[in-house]
Amino acid sequence: MARLRIQRATWPRPALILTDTPRPACPDCHGDGGHGYVTTTPHGEFDGIDYEGCHCWDPAQRWTLLSLPHRSSRGPSYSDEPPF
């Protein structure tokens, strides 16, 4: 059973996309989609967080439903680019 969600994407172009989501009842990630692990240097200092995705979903699975017009950051502007 698919767990699809509509989201707004901003890259590479603004669009509404349909994407898969993690399985809520997954015994491995409990619906979070993966686990983050703190990594340290050999001296014991914080080196960042590594993320390991879960097998219950693929974040790369996404389908564009509707391309949205670009918005100007220089104040209000209007576009004749579809959808109006």
mmCIF file of C-alpha atoms in Angstrom:
data_model
loop_
_atom_site.group_PDB
_atom_site.id
_atom_site.type_symbol
_atom_site.label_atom_id
_atom_site.label_comp_id
_atom_site.label_asym_id
_atom_site.label_seq_id
_atom_site.Cartn_x
_atom_site.Cartn_y
_atom_site.Cartn_z
ATOM 1 C CA MET A 1 0.000 0.000 0.000
ATOM 2 C CA ALA A 2 1.434 3.341 -1.042
ATOM 3 C CA ARG A 3 1.866 6.184 1.420
ATOM 4 C CA LEU A 4 1.869 9.140 -0.930
ATOM 5 C CA ARG A 5 1.973 12.813 0.042
ATOM 6 C CA ILE A 6 1.740 16.045 -1.932
ATOM 7 C CA GLN A 7 4.614 18.453 -1.226
ATOM 8 C CA ARG A 8 5.938 21.720 -2.625
ATOM 9 C CA ALA A 9 9.409 21.461 -4.138
ATOM 10 C CA THR A 10 11.661 24.450 -4.753
ATOM 11 C CA TRP A 11 14.504 22.853 -6.692
ATOM 12 C CA PRO A 12 15.278 22.563 -9.578
ATOM 13 C CA ARG A 13 12.019 24.385 -10.307
ATOM 14 C CA PRO A 14 9.056 25.229 -8.081
ATOM 15 C CA ALA A 15 6.470 22.474 -8.372
ATOM 16 C CA LEU A 16 3.909 20.379 -6.561
ATOM 17 C CA ILE A 17 5.221 16.837 -6.302
ATOM 18 C CA LEU A 18 3.834 13.501 -5.217
ATOM 19 C CA THR A 19 6.306 11.650 -3.006
ATOM 20 C CA ASP A 20 6.492 8.443 -1.000
ATOM 21 C CA THR A 21 6.675 8.578 2.812
ATOM 22 C CA PRO A 22 8.145 6.160 5.382
ATOM 23 C CA ARG A 23 5.944 3.311 6.543
ATOM 24 C CA PRO A 24 4.440 4.399 9.921
ATOM 25 C CA ALA A 25 4.495 0.878 11.383
ATOM 26 C CA CYS A 26 8.062 0.049 10.320
ATOM 27 C CA PRO A 27 9.730 -1.890 13.156
ATOM 28 C CA ASP A 28 13.179 -0.524 12.227
ATOM 29 C CA CYS A 29 12.616 3.252 11.962
ATOM 30 C CA HIS A 30 9.150 3.647 13.575
ATOM 31 C CA GLY A 31 8.034 5.917 10.731
ATOM 32 C CA ASP A 32 11.026 8.299 10.879
ATOM 33 C CA GLY A 33 12.562 7.055 7.622
ATOM 34 C CA GLY A 34 15.969 6.254 9.092
ATOM 35 C CA HIS A 35 18.390 6.881 11.929
ATOM 36 C CA GLY A 36 20.926 9.612 12.635
ATOM 37 C CA TYR A 37 24.258 8.676 14.212
ATOM 38 C CA VAL A 38 26.632 11.094 15.922
ATOM 39 C CA THR A 39 30.193 10.713 14.654
ATOM 40 C CA THR A 40 33.343 11.779 16.466
ATOM 41 C CA THR A 41 36.970 12.343 15.554
ATOM 42 C CA PRO A 42 39.659 10.015 16.921
ATOM 43 C CA HIS A 43 40.176 12.640 19.648
ATOM 44 C CA GLY A 44 36.532 12.373 20.775
ATOM 45 C CA GLU A 45 35.352 15.672 19.286
ATOM 46 C CA PHE A 46 31.995 16.048 17.540
ATOM 47 C CA ASP A 47 32.392 15.474 13.791
ATOM 48 C CA GLY A 48 28.794 15.613 12.580
ATOM 49 C CA ILE A 49 25.763 13.432 12.167
ATOM 50 C CA ASP A 50 25.539 10.624 9.622
ATOM 51 C CA TYR A 51 22.115 9.566 8.427
ATOM 52 C CA GLU A 52 21.226 6.028 7.405
ATOM 53 C CA GLY A 53 17.939 5.723 5.507
ATOM 54 C CA CYS A 54 15.509 2.897 6.166
ATOM 55 C CA HIS A 55 14.557 0.187 3.676
ATOM 56 C CA CYS A 56 10.828 0.978 4.027
ATOM 57 C CA TRP A 57 10.889 3.962 1.645
ATOM 58 C CA ASP A 58 12.842 5.661 -1.107
ATOM 59 C CA PRO A 59 13.041 9.479 -0.816
ATOM 60 C CA ALA A 60 14.091 9.656 -4.486
ATOM 61 C CA GLN A 61 10.667 8.426 -5.619
ATOM 62 C CA ARG A 62 8.860 11.609 -6.589
ATOM 63 C CA TRP A 63 6.634 12.637 -9.436
ATOM 64 C CA THR A 64 5.922 16.195 -10.588
ATOM 65 C CA LEU A 65 2.204 16.943 -10.578
ATOM 66 C CA LEU A 66 2.214 20.639 -11.441
ATOM 67 C CA SER A 67 5.010 23.092 -12.251
ATOM 68 C CA LEU A 68 4.637 26.415 -10.464
ATOM 69 C CA PRO A 69 5.736 29.832 -11.739
ATOM 70 C CA HIS A 70 8.923 31.389 -10.377
ATOM 71 C CA ARG A 71 8.364 34.156 -7.845
ATOM 72 C CA SER A 72 10.481 37.271 -7.965
ATOM 73 C CA SER A 73 12.255 38.245 -4.757
ATOM 74 C CA ARG A 74 12.124 41.940 -5.725
ATOM 75 C CA GLY A 75 8.624 42.630 -4.492
ATOM 76 C CA PRO A 76 5.235 41.815 -5.952
ATOM 77 C CA SER A 77 5.244 40.707 -9.539
ATOM 78 C CA TYR A 78 2.772 39.019 -11.785
ATOM 79 C CA SER A 79 3.387 36.264 -14.279
ATOM 80 C CA ASP A 80 1.607 35.226 -17.401
ATOM 81 C CA GLU A 81 3.251 31.814 -17.079
ATOM 82 C CA PRO A 82 0.677 29.020 -16.548
ATOM 83 C CA PRO A 83 -1.005 28.451 -14.166
ATOM 84 C CA PHE A 84 -2.213 32.056 -13.939
#
